[in-house]
Every structure is written in structure tokens, then in C-alpha cells.
Short mmCIF file of C-alpha atoms and ligand atoms in Angstrom, two decimals:
data_model
loop_
_atom_site.label_atom_id
_atom_site.label_comp_id
_atom_site.label_asym_id
_atom_site.label_seq_id
_atom_site.Cartn_x
_atom_site.Cartn_y
_atom_site.Cartn_z
CA MET X 1 -19.54 -26.34 -18.24
CA ALA X 2 -19.32 -22.58 -18.60
CA GLU X 3 -15.90 -21.14 -17.85
CA GLN X 4 -15.82 -19.54 -14.42
CA THR X 5 -14.85 -15.85 -14.29
CA LYS X 6 -14.88 -15.05 -10.60
CA TYR X 7 -14.27 -17.03 -7.46
CA VAL X 8 -16.29 -15.75 -4.53
CA LEU X 9 -16.20 -16.82 -0.91
CA ASP X 10 -19.01 -16.83 1.60
CA GLU X 11 -18.93 -14.33 4.48
CA ALA X 12 -18.31 -17.33 6.72
CA ASP X 13 -14.95 -17.75 4.94
CA LEU X 14 -13.77 -14.31 6.03
CA PRO X 15 -10.38 -14.90 7.71
CA ALA X 16 -10.54 -15.01 11.53
CA GLN X 17 -6.86 -14.08 11.89
CA TRP X 18 -4.23 -11.90 10.28
CA TYR X 19 -0.94 -13.59 9.37
CA ASN X 20 2.40 -12.31 10.66
CA VAL X 21 5.22 -13.44 8.34
CA ILE X 22 8.07 -12.43 10.69
CA PRO X 23 8.35 -15.69 12.75
CA ASP X 24 8.54 -17.66 9.49
CA LEU X 25 11.50 -15.67 8.12
CA PRO X 26 15.07 -17.01 8.49
CA GLU X 27 15.88 -13.85 10.50
CA PRO X 28 13.78 -10.97 11.83
CA PRO X 29 13.98 -7.47 10.30
CA PRO X 30 16.27 -4.91 12.00
CA PRO X 31 14.39 -2.84 14.64
CA PRO X 32 13.44 0.87 14.35
CA LEU X 33 15.96 3.10 16.12
CA HIS X 34 15.59 6.23 18.21
CA PRO X 35 17.20 9.02 16.14
CA GLY X 36 18.95 10.53 19.21
CA THR X 37 20.38 7.43 20.89
CA ARG X 38 20.38 5.07 17.88
CA GLU X 39 19.03 2.42 20.29
CA PRO X 40 15.94 0.36 19.36
CA VAL X 41 12.76 2.29 20.16
CA GLY X 42 10.58 0.98 22.97
CA PRO X 43 6.79 1.06 23.35
CA ASP X 44 7.04 4.31 25.37
CA ASP X 45 8.66 6.10 22.43
CA LEU X 46 5.72 5.18 20.21
CA ALA X 47 2.91 5.74 22.75
CA PRO X 48 2.31 9.41 21.83
CA LEU X 49 1.58 8.30 18.25
CA PHE X 50 -0.11 4.87 18.39
CA PRO X 51 -2.45 2.97 20.72
CA GLN X 52 -0.93 0.10 22.76
CA ALA X 53 -2.72 -2.60 20.76
CA LEU X 54 -1.09 -1.44 17.50
CA ILE X 55 2.33 -1.02 19.14
CA ALA X 56 2.00 -4.63 20.34
CA GLN X 57 1.10 -5.79 16.82
CA GLU X 58 4.05 -3.84 15.39
CA VAL X 59 6.52 -6.00 17.36
CA THR X 60 4.60 -9.24 17.84
CA THR X 61 6.33 -12.55 17.15
CA ASP X 62 3.01 -14.44 17.14
CA ARG X 63 2.36 -16.09 13.79
CA TYR X 64 -1.36 -15.23 13.89
CA VAL X 65 -3.33 -12.34 15.40
CA ASP X 66 -7.09 -12.64 15.99
CA ILE X 67 -9.25 -10.17 14.07
CA PRO X 68 -11.71 -8.60 16.56
CA ASP X 69 -15.39 -9.31 15.86
CA GLU X 70 -16.08 -5.55 15.71
CA VAL X 71 -13.59 -5.32 12.83
CA ARG X 72 -14.90 -8.39 10.99
CA GLU X 73 -18.40 -6.88 11.18
CA VAL X 74 -17.20 -3.85 9.22
CA TYR X 75 -15.07 -6.00 6.88
CA ARG X 76 -18.33 -7.76 5.90
CA LEU X 77 -19.44 -4.59 4.09
CA TRP X 78 -17.14 -5.65 1.23
CA ARG X 79 -15.16 -8.76 2.23
CA PRO X 80 -14.42 -11.41 1.14
CA SER X 81 -13.42 -9.64 -2.06
CA PRO X 82 -13.66 -11.47 -5.39
CA LEU X 83 -10.85 -13.22 -7.24
CA PHE X 84 -11.26 -12.86 -11.00
CA ARG X 85 -9.78 -14.88 -13.82
CA ALA X 86 -8.91 -12.31 -16.52
CA ARG X 87 -10.18 -14.47 -19.37
CA ARG X 88 -10.93 -11.54 -21.66
CA LEU X 89 -7.51 -10.00 -21.13
CA GLU X 90 -5.87 -13.39 -21.77
CA LYS X 91 -7.80 -13.67 -25.02
CA ALA X 92 -6.97 -10.11 -26.09
CA LEU X 93 -3.27 -10.82 -25.47
CA GLY X 94 -3.44 -14.23 -27.13
CA THR X 95 -1.49 -15.70 -24.22
CA PRO X 96 -1.55 -19.25 -22.87
CA ALA X 97 -0.88 -17.76 -19.40
CA ARG X 98 -3.71 -17.82 -16.87
CA ILE X 99 -4.08 -14.41 -15.23
CA TYR X 100 -5.95 -13.89 -11.95
CA TYR X 101 -6.58 -10.68 -10.08
CA LYS X 102 -7.75 -10.19 -6.52
CA TYR X 103 -9.97 -7.11 -6.70
CA GLU X 104 -9.86 -4.74 -3.72
CA GLY X 105 -11.75 -1.94 -5.50
CA VAL X 106 -15.01 -3.31 -4.04
CA SER X 107 -14.31 -1.58 -0.69
CA PRO X 108 -16.33 1.54 0.22
CA VAL X 109 -13.53 3.88 -0.92
CA GLY X 110 -12.31 1.82 -3.86
CA SER X 111 -9.01 0.34 -2.62
CA HIS X 112 -7.40 -2.05 -0.14
CA LYS X 113 -6.76 0.75 2.38
CA PRO X 114 -9.87 0.13 4.58
CA ASN X 115 -8.44 -3.33 5.45
CA THR X 116 -6.10 -1.54 7.86
CA ALA X 117 -7.99 1.74 8.40
CA VAL X 118 -10.83 -0.14 10.09
CA PRO X 119 -8.74 -2.01 12.68
CA GLN X 120 -6.58 1.07 13.31
CA ALA X 121 -9.65 3.20 14.06
CA PHE X 122 -11.14 0.38 16.13
CA TYR X 123 -8.09 -0.01 18.43
CA ASN X 124 -7.76 3.76 18.86
CA ALA X 125 -11.43 4.13 19.77
CA ALA X 126 -11.18 1.17 22.17
CA GLU X 127 -8.35 2.95 24.03
CA GLY X 128 -10.31 6.21 24.33
CA VAL X 129 -8.55 8.22 21.64
CA ARG X 130 -10.74 11.06 20.33
CA ARG X 131 -9.06 12.13 17.09
CA LEU X 132 -6.76 10.64 14.43
CA THR X 133 -4.45 12.58 12.15
CA THR X 134 -2.94 11.28 8.95
CA GLU X 135 -1.46 12.10 5.57
CA THR X 136 -2.77 11.11 2.17
CA GLY X 137 -1.12 11.04 -1.24
CA ALA X 138 -3.52 9.75 -3.85
CA GLY X 139 -6.40 10.34 -1.43
CA GLN X 140 -7.20 6.64 -1.01
CA TRP X 141 -5.75 6.38 2.48
CA GLY X 142 -7.37 9.59 3.72
CA SER X 143 -10.74 8.41 2.40
CA ALA X 144 -10.28 5.01 4.04
CA LEU X 145 -9.39 6.46 7.42
CA ALA X 146 -12.23 8.99 7.21
CA PHE X 147 -14.65 6.12 6.54
CA ALA X 148 -13.18 4.03 9.38
CA CYS X 149 -13.31 6.94 11.86
CA ALA X 150 -16.98 7.44 11.00
CA GLN X 151 -17.59 3.78 11.95
CA TYR X 152 -16.24 4.26 15.49
CA GLY X 153 -17.11 7.92 16.19
CA LEU X 154 -13.58 9.34 15.91
CA GLU X 155 -12.61 12.74 14.51
CA CYS X 156 -10.29 12.57 11.53
CA GLU X 157 -7.88 15.23 10.25
CA VAL X 158 -6.03 14.67 6.99
CA TRP X 159 -3.04 16.40 5.38
CA GLN X 160 -3.35 15.82 1.66
CA VAL X 161 -0.28 16.26 -0.56
CA ARG X 162 -0.76 19.58 -2.37
CA ALA X 163 -0.43 18.12 -5.91
CA SER X 164 -3.17 15.60 -5.14
CA TYR X 165 -5.34 18.15 -3.27
CA ASP X 166 -5.38 20.28 -6.42
CA GLN X 167 -5.73 17.39 -8.91
CA LYS X 168 -8.38 15.43 -7.00
CA PRO X 169 -11.11 17.61 -5.53
CA TYR X 170 -13.47 14.62 -5.36
CA ARG X 171 -11.23 12.79 -2.91
CA LYS X 172 -11.45 15.77 -0.56
CA LEU X 173 -15.24 15.77 -0.89
CA MET X 174 -15.34 12.07 -0.14
CA MET X 175 -13.30 12.55 3.04
CA GLU X 176 -15.53 15.46 4.07
CA THR X 177 -18.66 13.41 3.41
CA PHE X 178 -17.33 10.84 5.88
CA GLY X 179 -16.84 13.74 8.34
CA ALA X 180 -13.09 14.37 8.07
CA THR X 181 -11.26 17.72 7.92
CA VAL X 182 -8.78 18.06 5.03
CA HIS X 183 -5.79 20.39 4.70
CA PRO X 184 -3.43 20.76 1.75
CA SER X 185 0.17 19.88 2.67
CA PRO X 186 2.49 21.70 3.19
CA SER X 187 0.17 23.83 5.36
CA GLU X 188 0.60 26.87 7.61
CA LEU X 189 -0.88 24.84 10.48
CA THR X 190 2.31 23.06 11.55
CA GLU X 191 5.92 23.96 12.15
CA SER X 192 7.02 21.35 9.59
CA GLY X 193 4.66 22.78 6.98
CA ARG X 194 5.66 26.39 7.63
CA ALA X 195 9.37 25.49 7.36
CA ILE X 196 8.83 23.95 3.92
CA LEU X 197 6.64 26.83 2.69
CA LYS X 198 9.24 29.37 3.79
CA GLN X 199 11.82 27.68 1.56
CA HIS X 200 9.48 26.59 -1.23
CA PRO X 201 6.28 28.69 -1.29
CA ASP X 202 5.04 26.75 -4.35
CA SER X 203 5.82 23.28 -2.97
CA THR X 204 3.57 20.59 -4.45
CA GLY X 205 4.21 18.57 -1.30
CA SER X 206 5.16 14.96 -0.71
CA LEU X 207 4.02 12.10 1.46
CA GLY X 208 7.08 12.68 3.66
CA ILE X 209 6.07 16.28 4.36
CA ALA X 210 2.42 15.39 4.97
CA ILE X 211 3.50 12.67 7.44
CA SER X 212 5.59 15.26 9.33
CA GLU X 213 2.56 17.54 9.65
CA ALA X 214 0.21 14.78 10.83
CA VAL X 215 2.77 13.34 13.28
CA GLU X 216 3.56 16.79 14.70
CA GLN X 217 -0.14 17.45 15.39
CA ALA X 218 -0.72 14.06 17.02
CA ALA X 219 2.34 14.36 19.25
CA GLN X 220 1.06 17.66 20.67
CA ASP X 221 -2.37 16.47 21.83
CA PRO X 222 -2.86 13.66 24.38
CA ASP X 223 -6.30 12.82 22.93
CA THR X 224 -4.96 12.51 19.38
CA ARG X 225 -3.03 9.69 17.75
CA TYR X 226 -1.57 9.27 14.30
CA ALA X 227 -2.43 6.60 11.72
CA LEU X 228 -0.18 5.45 8.87
CA GLY X 229 -1.66 3.79 5.79
CA SER X 230 1.35 1.70 4.74
CA VAL X 231 5.00 0.86 5.55
CA LEU X 232 4.66 -0.39 9.16
CA ASN X 233 4.44 -4.04 10.23
CA HIS X 234 0.94 -3.75 11.71
CA VAL X 235 -0.38 -2.27 8.45
CA LEU X 236 1.03 -5.14 6.39
CA LEU X 237 -0.33 -7.57 9.00
CA HIS X 238 -3.88 -6.24 8.52
CA GLN X 239 -3.59 -6.46 4.74
CA THR X 240 -2.91 -10.23 4.84
CA VAL X 241 -6.67 -10.83 4.63
CA ILE X 242 -6.10 -10.30 0.88
CA GLY X 243 -3.67 -13.19 0.51
CA GLU X 244 -5.50 -15.50 2.94
CA GLU X 245 -8.71 -15.15 0.93
CA ALA X 246 -6.85 -15.54 -2.36
CA LEU X 247 -5.35 -18.84 -1.16
CA LYS X 248 -8.85 -20.21 -0.51
CA GLN X 249 -10.04 -18.90 -3.87
CA PHE X 250 -7.16 -20.62 -5.67
CA GLU X 251 -8.34 -23.85 -4.05
CA LEU X 252 -11.79 -23.23 -5.56
CA ALA X 253 -10.16 -22.56 -8.93
CA GLY X 254 -8.04 -25.69 -8.62
CA ASP X 255 -4.95 -23.72 -9.61
CA THR X 256 -1.59 -22.63 -8.11
CA PRO X 257 0.20 -19.39 -8.94
CA ASP X 258 3.68 -19.48 -10.51
CA LEU X 259 4.09 -15.71 -10.29
CA LEU X 260 2.71 -13.07 -7.90
CA VAL X 261 2.93 -9.43 -8.98
CA GLY X 262 2.03 -6.34 -6.98
CA CYS X 263 2.68 -2.62 -7.09
CA THR X 264 4.67 -1.16 -4.21
CA GLY X 265 4.33 2.33 -2.75
CA GLY X 266 4.98 1.57 0.89
CA GLY X 267 4.43 -2.14 0.30
CA SER X 268 1.11 -2.88 1.99
CA ASN X 269 -1.10 -4.25 -0.79
CA PHE X 270 1.87 -6.21 -2.12
CA GLY X 271 2.74 -7.63 1.30
CA GLY X 272 -0.92 -8.30 2.04
CA LEU X 273 -1.26 -10.44 -1.06
CA ALA X 274 2.19 -11.99 -0.98
CA PHE X 275 2.85 -12.94 2.67
CA PRO X 276 0.37 -15.82 2.97
CA PHE X 277 1.78 -17.21 -0.32
CA LEU X 278 5.32 -16.66 1.00
CA ARG X 279 4.35 -18.76 4.04
CA GLU X 280 3.32 -21.55 1.68
CA LYS X 281 6.53 -21.10 -0.33
CA LEU X 282 8.75 -21.22 2.77
CA ALA X 283 6.91 -24.37 3.89
CA GLY X 284 7.61 -25.96 0.48
CA ARG X 285 3.94 -26.26 -0.48
CA MET X 286 4.25 -24.04 -3.58
CA ASP X 287 7.03 -22.10 -5.25
CA PRO X 288 5.78 -18.88 -6.82
CA VAL X 289 8.14 -16.11 -7.93
CA ILE X 290 7.09 -12.93 -6.09
CA ARG X 291 7.71 -9.64 -7.90
CA ALA X 292 7.25 -6.05 -6.71
CA VAL X 293 6.72 -3.30 -9.29
CA GLU X 294 7.46 0.35 -8.62
CA PRO X 295 7.42 3.54 -10.73
CA ALA X 296 10.63 4.55 -12.52
CA ALA X 297 10.20 8.03 -11.01
CA CYS X 298 10.25 6.74 -7.42
CA PRO X 299 12.28 3.50 -7.43
CA SER X 300 13.06 2.85 -3.76
CA LEU X 301 13.50 -0.95 -3.98
CA THR X 302 15.41 -1.03 -7.26
CA ARG X 303 17.64 2.05 -6.87
CA GLY X 304 17.34 3.18 -3.25
CA LYS X 305 19.89 2.50 -0.53
CA TYR X 306 19.17 -0.08 2.19
CA ALA X 307 19.89 2.14 5.18
CA TYR X 308 18.41 3.68 8.30
CA ASP X 309 16.35 6.75 7.36
CA PHE X 310 13.46 8.81 8.64
CA GLY X 311 9.94 7.93 7.58
CA ASP X 312 9.10 11.61 7.10
CA THR X 313 10.76 14.72 5.67
CA ALA X 314 11.14 16.74 8.89
CA GLY X 315 12.81 13.83 10.73
CA LEU X 316 10.16 13.39 13.46
CA THR X 317 9.78 9.60 13.16
CA PRO X 318 12.06 6.81 14.41
CA LEU X 319 14.78 5.66 12.01
CA LEU X 320 13.65 2.76 9.85
CA LYS X 321 16.01 0.35 8.08
CA MET X 322 14.60 0.33 4.58
CA HIS X 323 15.26 0.87 0.91
CA THR X 324 15.15 4.63 0.68
CA LEU X 325 15.70 7.44 -1.80
CA GLY X 326 16.39 9.79 1.13
CA HIS X 327 13.76 11.43 3.34
CA GLU X 328 14.18 14.77 1.58
CA PHE X 329 13.49 13.23 -1.83
CA ILE X 330 10.49 14.74 -3.59
CA PRO X 331 9.41 12.59 -6.53
CA ASP X 332 8.04 14.10 -9.72
CA PRO X 333 4.27 14.46 -9.48
CA ILE X 334 3.52 11.27 -11.44
CA HIS X 335 -0.09 10.14 -11.55
CA ALA X 336 0.31 7.17 -9.24
CA GLY X 337 0.22 9.36 -6.11
CA GLY X 338 0.13 6.29 -3.88
CA LEU X 339 3.54 5.18 -5.11
CA ARG X 340 5.32 8.49 -4.44
CA TYR X 341 6.97 7.60 -1.15
CA HIS X 342 10.72 7.90 -0.58
CA GLY X 343 11.02 4.65 1.38
CA MET X 344 9.82 1.06 1.34
CA SER X 345 8.31 -0.91 4.19
CA PRO X 346 11.18 -2.20 6.39
CA LEU X 347 9.62 -5.67 6.27
CA ILE X 348 9.41 -5.73 2.46
CA SER X 349 12.94 -4.27 2.29
CA HIS X 350 14.24 -7.02 4.60
CA ILE X 351 12.49 -9.76 2.63
CA HIS X 352 13.99 -8.33 -0.55
CA GLU X 353 17.46 -8.39 1.06
CA LEU X 354 16.85 -12.04 1.97
CA GLY X 355 16.31 -12.73 -1.74
CA LEU X 356 12.73 -13.95 -1.27
CA ILE X 357 11.20 -11.37 -3.62
CA GLU X 358 12.26 -9.56 -6.82
CA ALA X 359 11.66 -5.94 -7.80
CA ILE X 360 11.42 -4.04 -11.08
CA ALA X 361 10.59 -0.43 -12.02
CA ILE X 362 8.38 0.61 -14.95
CA GLY X 363 7.69 4.05 -16.47
CA GLN X 364 4.16 5.41 -16.27
CA GLN X 365 3.38 5.40 -20.02
CA GLU X 366 3.72 1.62 -20.26
CA CYS X 367 1.64 1.36 -17.08
CA PHE X 368 -1.23 3.45 -18.40
CA ALA X 369 -1.15 1.56 -21.71
CA ALA X 370 -1.60 -1.59 -19.61
CA GLY X 371 -4.40 0.07 -17.62
CA VAL X 372 -6.29 0.97 -20.80
CA ARG X 373 -5.79 -2.49 -22.24
CA PHE X 374 -7.06 -4.05 -19.03
CA ALA X 375 -10.08 -1.71 -18.87
CA ARG X 376 -11.10 -2.46 -22.44
CA SER X 377 -11.12 -6.21 -21.84
CA GLU X 378 -12.06 -6.60 -18.15
CA GLY X 379 -14.25 -3.50 -17.73
CA ILE X 380 -12.59 -2.24 -14.55
CA ILE X 381 -10.50 0.92 -14.90
CA PRO X 382 -7.52 0.26 -12.60
CA ALA X 383 -6.20 2.94 -10.24
CA PRO X 384 -2.87 4.39 -11.52
CA GLU X 385 -0.93 2.42 -8.88
CA PRO X 386 -1.93 -1.14 -9.86
CA THR X 387 -1.39 -0.34 -13.55
CA HIS X 388 2.28 -0.90 -12.61
CA ALA X 389 1.50 -4.46 -11.58
CA LEU X 390 -0.68 -4.96 -14.66
CA ALA X 391 2.11 -3.75 -16.95
CA ALA X 392 4.36 -6.41 -15.42
CA CYS X 393 1.62 -9.06 -15.80
CA ILE X 394 1.21 -8.16 -19.46
CA ARG X 395 4.98 -8.32 -20.04
CA GLU X 396 4.96 -11.81 -18.56
CA ALA X 397 1.85 -12.92 -20.46
CA LEU X 398 3.41 -11.79 -23.74
CA ARG X 399 6.60 -13.69 -22.85
CA CYS X 400 4.42 -16.78 -22.34
CA LYS X 401 2.92 -16.18 -25.77
CA GLU X 402 6.44 -16.49 -27.25
CA THR X 403 7.39 -19.57 -25.26
CA GLY X 404 3.98 -21.26 -25.07
CA GLU X 405 4.31 -21.52 -21.29
CA GLU X 406 0.99 -21.77 -19.39
CA LYS X 407 2.19 -19.71 -16.46
CA VAL X 408 -0.31 -18.89 -13.70
CA ILE X 409 -0.08 -15.21 -12.75
CA LEU X 410 -1.76 -13.59 -9.75
CA THR X 411 -1.92 -9.85 -9.11
CA ALA X 412 -3.59 -7.54 -6.63
CA LEU X 413 -5.88 -5.13 -8.41
CA CYS X 414 -5.75 -2.92 -5.34
CA GLY X 415 -8.07 -0.15 -6.50
CA HIS X 416 -10.17 1.41 -9.24
CA ALA X 417 -9.66 4.78 -10.90
CA HIS X 418 -13.09 6.37 -10.68
CA LEU X 419 -11.62 9.39 -8.93
CA ASP X 420 -8.36 9.26 -10.90
CA LEU X 421 -9.79 9.66 -14.37
CA PRO X 422 -7.88 12.89 -15.13
CA ALA X 423 -4.75 10.72 -15.20
CA TYR X 424 -6.31 8.61 -17.95
CA GLY X 425 -7.32 11.86 -19.65
CA ALA X 426 -3.68 12.96 -19.71
CA TYR X 427 -2.62 9.57 -21.10
CA LEU X 428 -5.32 9.53 -23.80
CA ALA X 429 -4.45 13.09 -24.82
CA GLY X 430 -0.80 12.09 -25.23
CA ASP X 431 0.28 14.46 -22.47
CA MET X 432 1.91 11.90 -20.23
CA VAL X 433 5.69 11.86 -19.86
CA ASP X 434 7.97 9.21 -18.42
CA ASP X 435 9.85 10.88 -15.63
CA GLU X 436 12.97 8.94 -14.82
CA LEU X 437 14.97 9.72 -11.71
CA SER X 438 18.43 11.01 -12.67
CA ASP X 439 21.58 9.63 -11.03
CA ALA X 440 22.57 13.13 -9.95
CA THR X 441 19.26 13.79 -8.15
CA LEU X 442 19.43 10.40 -6.47
CA GLU X 443 23.00 10.95 -5.30
CA GLU X 444 22.14 14.37 -3.90
CA SER X 445 19.11 13.01 -2.10
CA LEU X 446 21.01 10.06 -0.60
CA ALA X 447 23.71 12.42 0.68
CA ALA X 448 21.13 13.74 3.17
CA LEU X 449 20.68 10.35 4.89
CA PRO X 450 21.02 10.64 8.69
C1 PLP U 501 -2.06 3.57 -1.25
C2 PLP U 501 -2.19 2.80 -2.46
C3 PLP U 501 -1.07 2.12 -3.00
C4 PLP U 501 0.30 2.18 -2.42
O1 PLP U 501 0.41 1.70 -1.12
P1 PLP U 501 0.94 0.26 -0.76
O2 PLP U 501 1.12 0.33 0.70
O3 PLP U 501 2.23 0.03 -1.49
O4 PLP U 501 -0.11 -0.70 -1.16
C5 PLP U 501 -1.26 1.35 -4.13
N1 PLP U 501 -2.45 1.28 -4.72
C6 PLP U 501 -3.54 1.92 -4.25
C7 PLP U 501 -4.84 1.78 -4.98
C8 PLP U 501 -3.44 2.69 -3.10
O5 PLP U 501 -4.52 3.32 -2.62
#
């Protein structure tokens, strides 16, 4: 029999529910706090920013949440996504390890982000919201929300981190094609943006600043809400379709993963892949090691402090207990724009504290070398973010080559690089540097914690 390369599910196998990992954890994560009172925030505090349905999902203790039919209809444009066995990469590496990747680049915008953009737009539209604001770093989230808003007739306004706005004109055009309005951040349009520009007229921006601008705009208009592409519980909840499908695909493959690897910016593609497997692990049905990989230039899980901090630079959001580099931290403009966030999802942070997952940081040169190696054998050019996960997979596969171990490795290939090719250009030209965060910068940034 020919060796199977991809495991595909029928549309009928599309998950009917999202999985909430919280009730299966030994203890729940600490709640978000109001920055003034330091008391847990209630639904009323969040109502200016999010629709009731998403606020309910943010705090739900239900193990499963039904996916509305209107959302599954849109999911069918690209879901279920394929699971690939990386046979050519395995051969090129000469490893006895079996490497699988769940490919989310088949979505309309080329990443996992529409998995949550679609339900977020749906619930907002259902509650009569007219416009959504958001930030975008790499441009993937802005594109996903612009696409989702077009599905439900919502206006969409995006603050794109300046560095990315300048480096990635095609992302802006994609958002505009879907009908969104795009501003570089920091902008003159908001108080938060103007304050930054006054101090740093040449600011290249950060996700934290762009979030402040989008939140500020949403809070001022009763018909506008804000949408976040990562970090929050409801976002990770929506992304669990990735792991649920992958579990079924592993059944088809007749295999079980020993190691799960994912890149972490805010933690959503990683959590989306890992949580359903963590459920199986906690129930004793399998025992994979689960490993998060972050950039050396923005290492929140491996070097950040586990503390209450703001989700944005201006301090407009509730305080979140998370691994953070400090809300004023501005990472070097590395190419993996989606991983340049100062904090980590509170849920991922909590699970890391519980010792249920591991984390490592890798410099971008090794990551791009892995991306090129992967592209030359598998044919897909990975987005800069998942090259971090691929670098870790390759490290492990080469370790297996030494030991002869037939380890089964699963990773989320959460996006392709068709609009990130200049980053590969820089790598191929030898112009890429490994920016490592210095202890002094980290200390200074952590001193500003609230
Ligand atoms: C946004 C993005 C990330 C980082 O976000 P997570 O929430 O950590 O998944 C990673 N990869 C891609 C392709 C992205 O678009």
C-alpha cells in the first residue's frame, strides 16, 4: 500500500463543540482584576468591549460549548483542515521520528486566526453591534477579522503595528479588499497613539500600543466593540477545533503523539492544538509532552514574570495574571510579528505554572533555517511564527536520529508565508540577526509592572 501523506476528514466530521479545558484543570486560573479596585472584573466591566455571548464564554465552566450552525457554515469554507505526515522532511533529516503537522494555512487568510474571528464577528452581529475595532501585528489577525466582518455585514477598523504596516503592504490591501479600514499604529487618531508619538515620533509600534488604540475607540462608541485575536479564554476556546480534528486524524493514522510542539505569541494556536490532547493526557488516555516555543527576542513564558499586568501599553485593559515582560516592553522588530506580544495568555501561563506544559525560546536564524528546510521538503513555506515550532521539531527529530527513538511529533503549522516573503529574503541574503533580550532591558521593563 502506498504510504499516506495526508489525513483528511469529511465536512460531517467538523467538530460540533469547542472544548473548554478549565473544568479539567486541578485548579482554575486566577481571574482578571479591575485595575482600580483590584477586585475581579464582572461582566459589566467588560460589556463596553465585548458582546455578552463572548463574555459568557470567557468565564464559562462548561466543558463544551456548542458551535453555532452559522459559524460552522463559514468554517466549512476551509475546515476540517488537513493533517500531514511530513514524510519528505523525515527523509531529509534521516530521522526515525514520525512528524505530523496540522495545517491551518488553508484558511482564506492563510492562518488559524479565522477560527476565532468568525465566531467573534458572528456573536457581535447577533447582538446588533455595527463595527469592530482591533489591532494586528503580522497582519494575520486583521485580515481574519476583516474577512469575518464581511461575512456578517460588520464594519471593521484595524490598527496595524507600524513596523508591519510598512513591511507588509499586501496585508493592508487584503484587509481593504475585505472592506476594512486600516491605520498604522501608533496613530494620531487616539489619545493613546498621540501620547506615544509625542514621546517617540518614530515609534515602530507594538501590539500593546495598537491594542490601546483599538480598545480606546471601541469604549467610546456604543455601537462598536473590540475583538482580540489571541490571549483570552474565549479565543483559545474557539481554536480547539484544531486539536479536536487532529485527534480524529490521529485515529485515522493509527498513531499517538509523544510530543506536541507549537509556537506561542499570545498562545492561541498552541492552546487550540494542545488542549484537546491535554484533556486526553489528564484522563490518562495518552501522555504526550507538550512544548511551547517562543522567540528569544520576546520570551514571555521562559523569562517573563508571572504577575498581574495590563494587556495593553496604555493600561486600559483589566489586569491579567500572566507571564509578562511588562506592558511597556517593545520587542525588537523581529520577523515573526505575531509573536511580538509582551504577555502570554493567562490560561497558558496558568497551565505552565501547573507544570503541564514546557516552554523554550529559540533565536530567529535557527527558525528561518528550519522554515527553509521544511519548505524545500514539504513544499509549504511556513509563516515566520510557526518556524519556531518547526525548529523545535527538527531539534527533536535530530535527537531521535542519535538515539534511534521513533518518537511521534505533532505540530501546528499555523500559517503560510505568502505575504511574509521579505522575511525569507532577509534570511537568504544573510541579513537576519538574532536579537536576544538583554537582562538590563528586561529588568527595566519589569520595573514598570503595576
Ligand atoms: C497570530 C499568529 C501567531 C501568534 O498567535 P498565537 O495566539 O500565539 O497563535 C502565530 N502564528 C501565526 C501564523 C499567526 O497569525
